[in-house]
């Protein structure tokens, strides 16, 4: 790998720009050639294979014109949008980061969403509905509400349900959750749409402390993302 | 804590680390899983960075082929030629290096110029 390719790759990653590093791996005499895709100068077959790999989020080997290319996918990190800068949110940050999630904390209460409580974390202090409108959760985003306050949680869940977020979770007991579903139904959300919400949030591991609850939430998000059976337990 | 505004994923960690080693004057090779079949523990795209001085970061398996990859990496660093390594049941080396999981995989080894 040349320093130029390595530098271009690092630059794209820092800018959260999705790219594919294409490496020719066979035949042996041509092995080692590399391209960063998309690149208008590259063969169109290679560019379209790269965009398919990015969409599938899967690194893979492809054969084009008798040559084998390994396409290494470098998508920006998936996002974890947390509504409620509460104690559990503080516990989520150090677990979510090594799992590969970019964490964004949303809470208009500045005493909660303070840099002192969340050093080096992206904080937003606008209202959750405005924050989610700006953040536009996509298929690589998870949204978790933790405030326990319908004024903050409901608008966030409303926007999350209108997005293609791959995971939506809401903190609260079964009773709280039933009341929440009734309020969201009154906003016009269908039963099948409401079934997307994981509530009570997290895998059922009898978690008690904030870090334990954070662990159960991250575990459930991973299970859903990877298609594990346990992740489809869903939402009541 | 590291910069979570720009969080690292596993492969970025390895690449960034490999780049730092190279800048510090180390001879560095990068091994990347390019294909797997069966029960290989690490998916395509997983990376292992190695230096001639013996530093190592990341993984291409659960640990069963790292030794063989390290040997190949030293060779690639010395002669500059990339290699596509094939590990699996069809290859008698599989027993030698112990791909006990029964999976098969290909690993591409290149030098960091």
Short mmCIF file of C-alpha atoms in Angstrom, two decimals:
data_model
loop_
_atom_site.label_atom_id
_atom_site.label_comp_id
_atom_site.label_asym_id
_atom_site.label_seq_id
_atom_site.Cartn_x
_atom_site.Cartn_y
_atom_site.Cartn_z
CA UNK A 1 0.00 0.00 0.00
CA UNK A 2 1.40 3.37 -1.00
CA UNK A 3 1.54 6.33 1.40
CA UNK A 4 -0.73 8.23 -1.03
CA UNK A 5 -3.48 5.57 -0.83
CA UNK A 6 -3.12 5.29 2.94
CA UNK A 7 -3.40 9.08 3.29
CA UNK A 8 -6.43 9.30 0.96
CA UNK A 9 -8.14 6.52 2.92
CA UNK A 10 -7.45 8.22 6.27
CA UNK A 11 -8.78 11.52 4.90
CA UNK A 12 -12.01 9.92 3.63
CA UNK A 13 -12.54 8.17 6.96
CA UNK A 14 -11.97 11.33 8.98
CA UNK A 15 -14.55 13.12 6.77
CA UNK A 16 -17.04 10.22 7.26
CA UNK A 17 -17.09 9.74 3.48
CA UNK A 18 -17.96 6.16 2.46
CA UNK A 19 -15.18 4.66 0.33
CA UNK A 20 -13.97 1.28 -0.87
CA UNK A 21 -10.32 0.30 -0.98
CA UNK A 22 -10.01 -1.99 -4.02
CA UNK A 23 -6.94 -4.24 -4.04
CA UNK A 24 -6.11 -6.50 -6.95
CA UNK A 25 -5.27 -9.88 -5.40
CA UNK A 26 -5.05 -12.12 -8.50
CA UNK A 27 -3.50 -12.98 -10.90
CA UNK A 28 -0.27 -12.92 -8.85
CA UNK A 29 1.72 -10.88 -11.38
CA UNK A 30 -0.74 -7.99 -11.05
CA UNK A 31 -1.41 -8.36 -7.31
CA UNK A 32 -1.09 -5.33 -5.08
CA UNK A 33 -2.54 -2.64 -7.37
CA UNK A 34 -4.92 -0.43 -5.39
CA UNK A 35 -7.64 2.15 -6.04
CA UNK A 36 -9.86 4.18 -3.77
CA UNK A 37 -13.45 4.07 -5.06
CA UNK A 38 -15.65 5.71 -6.18
CA UNK A 39 -13.23 7.14 -8.73
CA UNK A 40 -14.51 8.52 -12.05
CA UNK A 41 -11.27 7.33 -13.66
CA UNK A 42 -11.81 3.71 -12.56
CA UNK A 43 -13.62 1.13 -14.73
CA UNK A 44 -17.39 1.45 -14.34
CA UNK A 45 -17.76 -2.25 -13.41
CA UNK A 46 -15.43 -1.70 -10.48
CA UNK A 47 -17.24 1.46 -9.37
CA UNK A 48 -20.62 -0.26 -9.44
CA UNK A 49 -19.27 -3.29 -7.54
CA UNK A 50 -17.90 -0.85 -4.95
CA UNK A 51 -21.20 0.95 -4.52
CA UNK A 52 -22.98 -2.42 -4.11
CA UNK A 53 -20.45 -3.43 -1.44
CA UNK A 54 -20.97 -0.13 0.39
CA UNK A 55 -24.76 -0.55 0.28
CA UNK A 56 -24.47 -4.11 1.64
CA UNK A 57 -21.83 -2.92 4.14
CA UNK A 58 -19.84 -6.04 3.32
CA UNK A 59 -16.20 -6.36 2.25
CA UNK A 60 -15.86 -8.97 -0.51
CA UNK A 61 -13.85 -10.35 -3.41
CA UNK A 62 -15.19 -9.73 -6.92
CA UNK A 63 -13.94 -10.93 -10.31
CA UNK A 64 -13.94 -8.30 -13.03
CA UNK A 65 -12.42 -8.87 -16.48
CA UNK A 66 -10.60 -11.98 -15.25
CA UNK A 67 -9.00 -10.22 -12.32
CA UNK A 68 -9.83 -10.67 -8.64
CA UNK A 69 -10.30 -7.51 -6.60
CA UNK A 70 -10.82 -7.39 -2.87
CA UNK A 71 -13.21 -4.57 -2.00
CA UNK A 72 -12.72 -3.40 1.56
CA UNK A 73 -15.70 -1.34 2.69
CA UNK A 74 -15.05 1.75 4.77
CA UNK A 75 -18.46 3.09 5.75
CA UNK A 76 -18.74 5.85 8.34
CA UNK A 77 -19.48 4.43 11.79
CA UNK A 78 -23.13 3.64 12.55
CA UNK A 79 -24.74 6.22 14.85
CA UNK A 80 -26.30 5.80 18.26
CA UNK A 81 -28.59 8.74 18.97
CA UNK A 82 -29.40 8.91 22.68
CA UNK A 83 -32.21 11.16 23.88
CA UNK A 84 -31.66 11.99 27.53
CA UNK A 85 -28.27 12.96 28.93
CA UNK A 86 -28.92 10.84 31.99
CA UNK A 87 -26.73 8.51 34.05
CA UNK A 88 -27.43 5.53 31.72
CA UNK A 89 -26.37 7.70 28.77
CA UNK A 90 -23.07 8.37 30.53
CA UNK A 91 -22.65 4.62 30.96
CA UNK A 92 -23.51 3.98 27.28
CA UNK A 93 -20.71 6.14 25.88
CA UNK A 94 -17.69 4.04 26.91
CA UNK A 95 -19.39 0.81 25.78
CA UNK A 96 -20.76 2.09 22.45
CA UNK A 97 -17.46 3.58 21.29
CA UNK A 98 -15.36 0.38 21.04
CA UNK A 99 -18.36 -1.46 19.54
CA UNK A 100 -18.02 1.05 16.69
CA UNK A 101 -20.89 3.50 17.23
CA UNK A 102 -20.64 7.27 16.95
CA UNK A 103 -22.68 8.49 19.94
CA UNK A 104 -24.79 11.66 19.80
CA UNK A 105 -26.49 12.80 22.99
CA UNK A 106 -29.65 14.92 22.72
CA UNK A 107 -31.09 16.77 25.72
CA UNK A 108 -32.38 20.35 25.89
CA UNK A 109 -31.68 20.39 29.65
CA UNK A 110 -28.22 21.91 29.66
CA UNK A 111 -27.50 20.84 33.21
CA UNK A 112 -27.80 17.24 31.98
CA UNK A 113 -26.19 17.69 28.57
CA UNK A 114 -23.02 19.30 29.86
CA UNK A 115 -19.53 18.74 28.52
CA UNK A 116 -18.46 18.04 32.08
CA UNK A 117 -20.77 15.03 32.22
CA UNK A 118 -20.01 14.04 28.61
CA UNK A 119 -16.42 14.95 27.77
CA UNK A 120 -15.56 14.58 24.06
CA UNK A 121 -19.11 13.47 23.13
CA UNK A 122 -21.27 15.17 20.50
CA UNK A 123 -24.00 16.98 22.46
CA UNK A 124 -27.16 18.64 21.11
CA UNK A 125 -29.36 20.82 23.30
CA UNK A 126 -32.18 21.42 20.82
CA UNK A 127 -35.57 19.73 21.28
CA UNK A 128 -35.53 16.03 20.43
CA UNK A 129 -37.87 16.38 17.42
CA UNK A 130 -35.75 19.20 15.97
CA UNK A 131 -32.57 17.30 16.75
CA UNK A 132 -33.84 14.18 14.99
CA UNK A 133 -35.05 16.22 12.01
CA UNK A 134 -31.51 17.57 11.71
CA UNK A 135 -29.76 14.24 12.35
CA UNK A 136 -32.01 12.31 9.91
CA UNK A 137 -31.59 8.78 11.32
CA UNK A 138 -30.85 6.34 8.49
CA UNK A 139 -30.65 2.55 8.18
CA UNK A 140 -27.31 2.65 10.04
CA UNK A 141 -28.72 4.59 13.01
CA UNK A 142 -30.08 3.46 16.37
CA UNK A 143 -32.27 5.75 18.47
CA UNK A 144 -32.67 5.23 22.22
CA UNK A 145 -34.83 7.39 24.50
CA UNK A 146 -33.90 7.51 28.17
CA UNK A 147 -35.48 10.64 29.67
CA UNK A 148 -38.61 8.96 31.09
CA UNK A 149 -40.31 12.27 30.31
CA UNK A 150 -43.02 12.06 27.60
CA UNK A 151 -42.37 15.70 26.69
CA UNK A 152 -38.88 14.72 25.54
CA UNK A 153 -39.21 11.03 24.68
CA UNK A 154 -42.44 11.14 22.65
CA UNK A 155 -41.34 13.69 20.02
CA UNK A 156 -38.09 11.74 19.57
CA UNK A 157 -39.93 8.42 19.18
CA UNK A 158 -42.39 10.04 16.76
CA UNK A 159 -39.53 11.16 14.52
CA UNK A 160 -37.63 7.87 14.94
CA UNK A 161 -40.70 5.90 13.82
CA UNK A 162 -40.89 8.08 10.69
CA UNK A 163 -37.24 7.25 9.94
CA UNK A 164 -35.65 4.01 8.69
CA UNK A 165 -33.54 3.68 11.89
CA UNK A 166 -32.58 0.01 12.31
CA UNK A 167 -33.19 0.10 16.06
CA UNK A 168 -35.52 2.12 18.27
CA UNK A 169 -35.52 1.56 22.03
CA UNK A 170 -37.33 3.30 24.89
CA UNK A 171 -36.52 3.10 28.58
CA UNK A 172 -39.46 2.47 30.86
CA UNK A 173 -41.39 -0.29 32.58
CA UNK A 174 -44.00 -2.37 30.77
CA UNK A 175 -46.72 -0.13 32.19
CA UNK A 176 -44.94 3.07 31.17
CA UNK A 177 -44.39 1.56 27.77
CA UNK A 178 -48.06 0.64 27.29
CA UNK A 179 -49.06 4.22 28.10
CA UNK A 180 -46.40 5.50 25.71
CA UNK A 181 -47.66 3.27 22.89
CA UNK A 182 -51.19 4.60 23.43
CA UNK A 183 -49.95 8.21 23.16
CA UNK A 184 -47.95 7.45 20.01
CA UNK A 185 -50.94 5.63 18.50
CA UNK A 186 -52.94 8.80 19.10
CA UNK A 187 -50.34 10.62 16.99
CA UNK A 188 -51.26 8.30 14.13
CA UNK A 189 -48.65 5.54 14.38
CA UNK A 190 -49.92 2.09 13.39
CA UNK A 191 -49.53 -1.01 15.55
CA UNK A 192 -46.96 -2.49 13.16
CA UNK A 193 -44.98 0.74 13.25
CA UNK A 194 -45.13 0.85 17.07
CA UNK A 195 -43.87 -2.75 17.19
CA UNK A 196 -40.51 -1.39 16.02
CA UNK A 197 -39.93 0.10 19.46
CA UNK A 198 -37.96 -2.12 21.83
CA UNK A 199 -39.50 -1.43 25.19
CA UNK A 200 -38.57 -1.97 27.90
CA UNK A 201 -35.23 -1.25 26.23
CA UNK A 202 -32.37 -3.77 26.28
CA UNK A 203 -31.94 -7.51 26.57
CA UNK A 204 -33.54 -9.04 29.60
CA UNK A 205 -30.51 -9.69 31.82
CA UNK A 206 -31.97 -8.40 35.08
CA UNK A 207 -29.76 -5.34 34.79
CA UNK A 208 -29.78 -3.10 37.86
CA UNK A 209 -26.97 -0.54 37.68
CA UNK A 210 -26.54 2.08 34.96
CA UNK A 211 -23.59 0.25 33.36
CA UNK A 212 -25.55 -3.02 33.42
CA UNK A 213 -28.52 -1.37 31.72
CA UNK A 214 -26.16 0.23 29.18
CA UNK A 215 -24.66 -3.20 28.49
CA UNK A 216 -28.12 -4.72 27.93
CA UNK A 217 -29.00 -1.89 25.50
CA UNK A 218 -25.80 -2.24 23.48
CA UNK A 219 -26.20 -6.03 23.43
CA UNK A 220 -29.72 -5.68 22.05
CA UNK A 221 -28.58 -3.18 19.41
CA UNK A 222 -25.82 -5.55 18.30
CA UNK A 223 -28.29 -8.47 18.23
CA UNK A 224 -30.69 -6.52 16.01
CA UNK A 225 -27.92 -5.24 13.76
CA UNK A 226 -26.49 -8.73 13.25
CA UNK A 227 -29.86 -10.43 12.88
CA UNK A 228 -29.63 -12.62 15.99
CA UNK A 229 -32.79 -14.46 17.03
CA UNK A 230 -32.69 -12.83 20.43
CA UNK A 231 -32.84 -9.44 18.74
CA UNK A 232 -36.18 -10.22 17.13
CA UNK A 233 -37.84 -10.83 20.48
CA UNK A 234 -39.21 -7.39 19.89
CA UNK A 235 -41.26 -5.24 21.17
CA UNK A 236 -44.46 -6.25 22.47
CA UNK B 1 -10.78 8.69 26.52
CA UNK B 2 -10.07 8.86 22.82
CA UNK B 3 -11.83 11.20 20.45
CA UNK B 4 -15.38 9.91 20.25
CA UNK B 5 -16.42 12.66 17.83
CA UNK B 6 -14.55 10.62 15.28
CA UNK B 7 -14.79 7.16 16.68
CA UNK B 8 -12.58 4.47 15.39
CA UNK B 9 -13.80 1.23 14.02
CA UNK B 10 -11.64 -1.80 14.23
CA UNK B 11 -10.13 -1.54 10.75
CA UNK B 12 -9.33 2.13 11.18
CA UNK B 13 -7.54 1.40 14.43
CA UNK B 14 -5.33 -1.13 12.67
CA UNK B 15 -4.64 1.05 9.62
CA UNK B 16 -3.91 4.13 11.73
CA UNK B 17 -1.62 2.13 13.97
CA UNK B 18 0.16 0.58 10.98
CA UNK B 19 0.64 4.07 9.50
CA UNK B 20 2.11 5.33 12.78
CA UNK B 21 4.52 2.39 12.95
CA UNK B 22 5.60 3.07 9.36
CA UNK B 23 6.15 6.77 10.10
CA UNK B 24 8.27 5.76 13.06
CA UNK B 25 10.53 3.89 10.64
CA UNK B 26 9.27 0.34 11.17
CA UNK B 27 9.01 -2.18 8.31
CA UNK B 28 5.27 -2.93 8.22
CA UNK B 29 3.04 -5.51 6.52
CA UNK B 30 -0.73 -5.56 6.45
CA UNK B 31 -2.71 -8.83 6.29
CA UNK B 32 -6.38 -8.69 5.25
CA UNK B 33 -8.97 -11.50 5.23
CA UNK B 34 -10.37 -11.48 1.68
CA UNK B 35 -12.64 -14.53 1.67
CA UNK B 36 -13.99 -17.02 4.18
CA UNK B 37 -15.98 -20.23 3.97
CA UNK B 38 -17.55 -22.18 6.80
CA UNK B 39 -16.94 -21.30 10.40
CA UNK B 40 -14.10 -18.80 10.12
CA UNK B 41 -14.12 -16.56 13.13
CA UNK B 42 -13.24 -13.24 11.44
CA UNK B 43 -15.14 -11.76 8.49
CA UNK B 44 -13.66 -10.52 5.20
CA UNK B 45 -12.00 -7.17 5.76
CA UNK B 46 -10.48 -8.09 9.15
CA UNK B 47 -6.90 -6.92 9.39
CA UNK B 48 -3.65 -7.73 11.15
CA UNK B 49 -0.71 -5.33 11.05
CA UNK B 50 2.78 -6.69 11.70
CA UNK B 51 6.29 -5.29 11.83
CA UNK B 52 9.60 -6.98 11.15
CA UNK B 53 10.54 -6.06 14.71
CA UNK B 54 7.73 -8.25 16.02
CA UNK B 55 4.90 -5.82 16.77
CA UNK B 56 1.40 -7.09 16.02
CA UNK B 57 -2.11 -5.57 16.16
CA UNK B 58 -5.53 -6.82 15.11
CA UNK B 59 -6.40 -10.32 13.94
CA UNK B 60 -7.29 -12.40 10.92
CA UNK B 61 -8.50 -15.45 12.88
CA UNK B 62 -9.10 -16.55 16.40
CA UNK B 63 -5.34 -16.89 16.67
CA UNK B 64 -4.76 -20.15 14.82
CA UNK B 65 -3.15 -18.76 11.65
CA UNK B 66 -1.50 -15.59 12.95
CA UNK B 67 1.85 -17.36 13.28
CA UNK B 68 1.83 -18.51 9.64
CA UNK B 69 0.70 -15.06 8.50
CA UNK B 70 3.57 -13.48 10.45
CA UNK B 71 6.07 -15.71 8.58
CA UNK B 72 4.56 -14.71 5.22
CA UNK B 73 4.53 -11.05 6.27
CA UNK B 74 8.25 -11.12 7.02
CA UNK B 75 8.85 -12.56 3.56
CA UNK B 76 6.67 -9.89 1.91
CA UNK B 77 8.46 -7.14 3.83
CA UNK B 78 11.83 -8.46 2.66
CA UNK B 79 11.04 -8.96 -1.03
CA UNK B 80 8.21 -6.42 -1.44
CA UNK B 81 5.95 -8.97 -3.16
CA UNK B 82 2.34 -9.28 -1.95
CA UNK B 83 0.97 -12.77 -1.31
CA UNK B 84 -2.47 -14.35 -1.29
CA UNK B 85 -2.45 -17.04 1.38
CA UNK B 86 -4.94 -19.88 1.25
CA UNK B 87 -5.85 -21.62 4.49
CA UNK B 88 -8.24 -24.50 4.57
CA UNK B 89 -8.93 -28.18 4.59
CA UNK B 90 -7.83 -28.54 0.97
CA UNK B 91 -4.43 -27.28 2.01
CA UNK B 92 -2.21 -29.57 4.07
CA UNK B 93 -0.80 -26.45 5.77
CA UNK B 94 -4.17 -26.10 7.45
CA UNK B 95 -3.28 -28.97 9.74
CA UNK B 96 0.18 -27.62 10.24
CA UNK B 97 -1.08 -24.21 11.36
CA UNK B 98 -4.19 -25.65 12.96
CA UNK B 99 -7.31 -24.15 11.44
CA UNK B 100 -9.17 -26.28 13.93
CA UNK B 101 -12.47 -24.51 13.38
CA UNK B 102 -12.82 -26.34 10.05
CA UNK B 103 -13.25 -23.12 8.13
CA UNK B 104 -11.39 -21.97 5.04
CA UNK B 105 -10.05 -18.54 4.35
CA UNK B 106 -7.85 -16.41 2.13
CA UNK B 107 -5.55 -13.73 3.49
CA UNK B 108 -3.84 -11.06 1.39
CA UNK B 109 -0.49 -9.85 2.69
CA UNK B 110 1.04 -6.59 1.46
CA UNK B 111 3.88 -4.33 2.46
CA UNK B 112 3.29 -0.76 3.59
CA UNK B 113 5.50 1.27 1.27
#
